[in-house]
Coordinates of C-alpha atoms and ligand atoms in Angstrom, one line a residue:
M1 CA 46.9 123.8 71.3
T2 CA 50.0 125.4 69.5
L3 CA 51.0 124.4 66.3
T4 CA 54.7 123.5 65.6
P5 CA 56.8 124.5 62.6
Q6 CA 57.1 120.9 62.1
Q7 CA 53.6 120.5 61.9
I8 CA 52.8 123.5 59.5
A9 CA 55.8 122.3 57.3
A10 CA 53.8 119.0 57.1
D11 CA 50.6 120.4 56.6
P12 CA 50.1 124.2 56.1
C13 CA 46.3 124.0 55.6
P14 CA 45.1 124.4 59.1
L15 CA 46.5 128.2 58.5
A16 CA 45.0 128.8 55.2
A17 CA 41.5 130.0 54.4
E18 CA 39.5 130.7 51.1
V19 CA 38.1 134.5 51.4
A20 CA 35.7 136.4 49.6
V21 CA 36.1 140.1 48.5
G22 CA 33.9 142.9 47.2
K23 CA 31.3 141.5 44.5
G24 CA 32.5 137.7 45.5
D25 CA 36.1 137.8 43.8
R26 CA 37.9 134.5 45.9
F27 CA 41.3 134.4 46.8
Q28 CA 43.2 131.2 48.4
I29 CA 45.3 132.8 51.7
R30 CA 48.1 130.5 52.9
P31 CA 51.3 130.1 54.0
L32 CA 54.3 130.4 51.7
L33 CA 55.7 127.5 50.5
A34 CA 59.0 126.6 48.9
T35 CA 57.4 126.1 45.3
D36 CA 56.4 129.7 45.4
T37 CA 59.7 131.2 43.8
E38 CA 58.4 132.3 40.6
R39 CA 54.9 133.6 41.4
L40 CA 56.3 135.8 44.5
G41 CA 59.2 137.3 42.1
L42 CA 56.5 138.1 39.9
F43 CA 54.5 139.8 42.4
F44 CA 57.6 141.7 43.9
D45 CA 58.8 143.0 40.5
A46 CA 55.3 144.2 39.7
L47 CA 54.9 146.2 42.8
T48 CA 55.0 149.8 42.0
D49 CA 57.2 153.1 43.4
A50 CA 54.2 154.0 45.4
S51 CA 54.2 150.6 47.1
R52 CA 57.7 150.6 47.7
R53 CA 57.6 153.9 48.9
V54 CA 56.1 153.1 52.0
Y55 CA 56.8 148.9 52.0
G56 CA 60.1 148.0 52.5
P57 CA 61.1 144.9 55.0
H58 CA 63.7 143.6 52.5
P59 CA 64.7 143.6 48.4
L60 CA 61.4 143.7 46.4
N61 CA 62.7 141.3 43.4
S62 CA 62.7 138.1 42.0
E63 CA 66.3 137.2 43.5
H64 CA 65.0 137.9 46.9
A65 CA 61.9 136.1 46.6
K66 CA 64.4 132.8 45.5
V67 CA 65.8 133.3 49.0
L68 CA 62.8 133.8 50.7
C69 CA 61.0 130.6 49.2
D70 CA 64.9 128.5 49.5
Q71 CA 64.8 129.6 53.3
I72 CA 61.1 129.0 54.6
D73 CA 61.2 128.2 58.4
Y74 CA 58.1 128.4 59.8
G75 CA 59.5 128.6 63.2
M76 CA 61.1 132.0 62.4
S77 CA 58.2 133.7 60.0
L78 CA 55.1 132.8 58.8
R79 CA 55.0 134.6 55.4
F80 CA 51.2 134.7 54.1
V81 CA 50.4 135.1 50.1
A82 CA 46.8 135.5 48.6
L83 CA 46.4 133.9 45.3
G84 CA 43.9 134.7 42.8
P85 CA 41.3 135.5 41.9
L86 CA 40.1 132.1 41.7
P87 CA 39.6 130.0 39.6
T88 CA 41.4 131.9 36.8
A89 CA 44.2 133.1 38.5
A90 CA 44.7 130.7 41.2
Q91 CA 48.7 130.9 40.7
Q92 CA 48.9 134.5 40.7
I93 CA 50.1 136.4 44.1
V94 CA 48.1 139.2 44.6
G95 CA 49.3 139.8 48.5
Y96 CA 51.8 139.2 50.6
M97 CA 51.8 139.6 54.6
I98 CA 54.8 139.2 56.8
L99 CA 54.4 137.7 60.3
D100 CA 57.6 137.2 61.8
L101 CA 57.4 135.5 65.1
G102 CA 59.3 137.6 67.3
T103 CA 60.6 141.0 67.4
R104 CA 63.2 143.1 65.6
E105 CA 65.7 144.7 68.1
S106 CA 65.1 148.3 66.0
D107 CA 61.4 148.1 67.0
A108 CA 61.9 146.3 70.6
G109 CA 63.9 149.2 71.7
R110 CA 61.7 151.6 70.7
Y111 CA 59.0 150.1 72.9
A112 CA 61.0 149.6 75.7
Q113 CA 61.6 153.7 75.4
V114 CA 58.2 154.1 75.9
G115 CA 57.8 151.6 78.7
R116 CA 56.0 148.8 77.1
P117 CA 59.0 146.2 76.6
L118 CA 58.1 143.3 74.3
D119 CA 58.3 139.8 75.0
G120 CA 59.6 138.2 71.8
S121 CA 58.1 134.9 72.5
I122 CA 54.7 136.0 72.7
T123 CA 54.8 138.6 70.0
A124 CA 54.7 138.8 66.3
T125 CA 55.6 141.5 63.9
F126 CA 53.7 142.5 61.2
A127 CA 54.4 143.8 57.7
P128 CA 51.8 143.5 54.8
V129 CA 51.4 144.3 51.0
I130 CA 48.4 143.9 48.3
A131 CA 49.3 144.2 44.4
D132 CA 48.6 147.7 43.3
A133 CA 45.8 146.8 41.1
W134 CA 43.9 144.9 44.4
Q135 CA 44.7 147.7 46.6
E136 CA 41.4 149.2 48.5
H137 CA 39.5 145.9 47.4
G138 CA 39.1 144.7 50.6
L139 CA 41.4 142.0 50.1
G140 CA 44.0 143.4 52.8
S141 CA 41.1 143.6 55.2
A142 CA 39.9 139.9 54.1
M143 CA 43.5 138.2 55.0
I144 CA 43.8 140.3 58.5
P145 CA 41.7 137.7 60.4
V146 CA 43.7 134.5 58.8
I147 CA 46.8 136.0 59.8
T148 CA 45.9 137.0 63.4
E149 CA 44.0 133.5 63.7
A150 CA 47.4 131.9 62.6
A151 CA 49.4 134.0 65.1
R152 CA 47.3 132.9 68.2
Q153 CA 47.5 129.3 66.6
V154 CA 51.5 129.5 67.0
G155 CA 51.1 130.9 70.3
R156 CA 51.5 134.7 69.8
R157 CA 49.5 137.3 72.2
Q158 CA 50.1 140.3 70.6
I159 CA 51.1 141.8 66.8
V160 CA 53.3 145.0 66.4
L161 CA 54.0 146.8 63.1
M162 CA 57.4 146.0 61.5
G163 CA 59.3 149.6 61.4
G164 CA 55.7 151.0 62.4
V165 CA 53.6 153.0 59.8
R166 CA 54.5 156.1 58.5
D167 CA 52.3 159.3 59.1
D168 CA 51.9 159.9 55.3
N169 CA 50.5 156.7 54.9
P170 CA 47.0 157.6 56.1
R171 CA 45.4 154.1 54.4
A172 CA 47.7 152.2 56.2
R173 CA 47.4 153.6 59.6
H174 CA 43.3 153.4 59.2
F175 CA 43.6 149.8 57.9
Y176 CA 45.8 149.1 61.4
E177 CA 43.0 151.1 63.4
K178 CA 40.3 149.1 62.0
F179 CA 41.4 145.8 62.9
G180 CA 42.1 146.8 66.6
F181 CA 46.0 148.2 66.6
V182 CA 46.9 150.9 68.8
R183 CA 49.5 153.5 68.9
V184 CA 51.9 153.5 71.5
G185 CA 54.7 155.9 70.2
G186 CA 56.2 157.7 67.4
F187 CA 59.6 158.1 66.0
V188 CA 61.4 159.7 63.2
A189 CA 63.3 158.1 60.3
G190 CA 64.7 159.6 57.3
G191 CA 63.1 162.8 58.0
V192 CA 59.5 160.9 57.9
D193 CA 57.3 160.7 61.3
N194 CA 56.3 157.1 62.1
H195 CA 53.8 155.4 64.4
D196 CA 54.3 152.3 66.2
M197 CA 50.8 150.3 66.6
I198 CA 50.2 147.2 68.4
L199 CA 47.7 144.5 68.2
Q200 CA 46.6 142.5 71.6
L201 CA 45.2 139.6 70.5
P202 CA 42.0 137.6 72.1
D203 CA 42.4 135.0 74.4
D204 CA 40.6 132.0 73.6
Ligands
COA1 C1 47.8 148.9 53.4 C2 47.2 147.7 52.8 C3 48.0 146.3 53.2 C4 45.9 147.8 53.0 O1 45.4 146.6 52.1 P1 44.1 147.0 51.4 O2 43.2 145.7 50.7 O3 44.4 148.2 50.5 O4 43.0 147.3 52.2 P2 41.6 147.5 52.4 O5 41.0 147.9 51.3 O6 40.8 146.0 52.7 O7 40.9 148.3 53.6 C5 41.3 149.6 53.3 C6 40.9 150.8 54.0 O8 41.6 152.0 53.8 C7 40.5 152.8 53.6 N1 41.2 153.8 52.7 C8 42.1 154.2 51.5 N2 42.2 155.2 51.4 C9 42.4 155.8 52.6 C10 43.0 157.3 52.8 N3 43.8 157.9 52.0 N4 42.7 157.7 54.1 C11 42.4 156.6 55.3 N5 41.9 155.4 55.0 C12 41.6 155.3 53.4 C13 39.8 152.1 52.8 O9 38.7 153.4 52.9 C14 39.6 151.1 53.8 O10 38.7 151.3 54.8 P3 37.4 150.8 55.1 O11 37.6 149.3 55.0 O12 37.3 151.1 56.5 O13 36.2 151.5 54.2 C15 47.5 148.2 51.3 O14 46.7 149.0 50.9 C16 48.9 148.3 50.6 O15 49.4 147.3 50.3 N6 49.4 149.4 50.7 C17 50.5 149.8 50.3 C18 51.9 149.1 51.4 C19 51.4 149.6 52.5 O16 51.2 150.8 53.0 N7 52.3 148.6 53.4 C20 51.8 149.1 55.0 C21 52.8 149.5 55.5 S1 53.2 150.0 56.8

């Protein structure tokens, strides 16, 4: 059964999960809520230049956190956050993963060019970032199954990367490959090589 935006807004719990990483640090993964403005702003403001260099889906500051939290539309985008470690830092966001329901024109154009046209009604567009202090601790890997399951629950059958992944970001490329994303094409943006990757979600 496909969850509707109204059902998610009424109760986001079916898309939420608690995960454990590393030596047992626990995090809550759940859709972004209207009440997350301040903690999402703190998360964005703290991202380092190194993360900003490879991650730029939208402005990463507290002003934009307010825009996102004021304009939540689960029919357009499921933005997931990781909070923790639990229980001491249950109000701290340490991970943020965008799952747009549909495709961006710029991405769709490139897929069409390589003979892989995207059906926006079954495709989600993905862009993840983990707080610098928690990168490479397994948190991103722990979030992925929660997000792919959510994608399935809202009727998606495939996930593409938002704006691809930079060739000079081997950690992210490894991360995507580890979860089954495959390269379907490449492009140059701002003088940098990028790769388009797609993940087919399993049927029920
Ligand atoms: C990419 C990102 C979301 C992954 O989340 P994470 O929590 O750091 O990832 P994990 O710790 O779960 O896994 C990282 C994997 O990369 C591997 N890795 C680390 N550095 C690497 C490198 N230089 N080359 C290849 N693999 C690398 C780790 O060994 C691990 O793989 P493994 O589980 O097979 O051992 C996170 O690192 C991040 O936010 N990076 C900055 C923003 C970014 O790049 N976003 C994606 C833009 S397309």
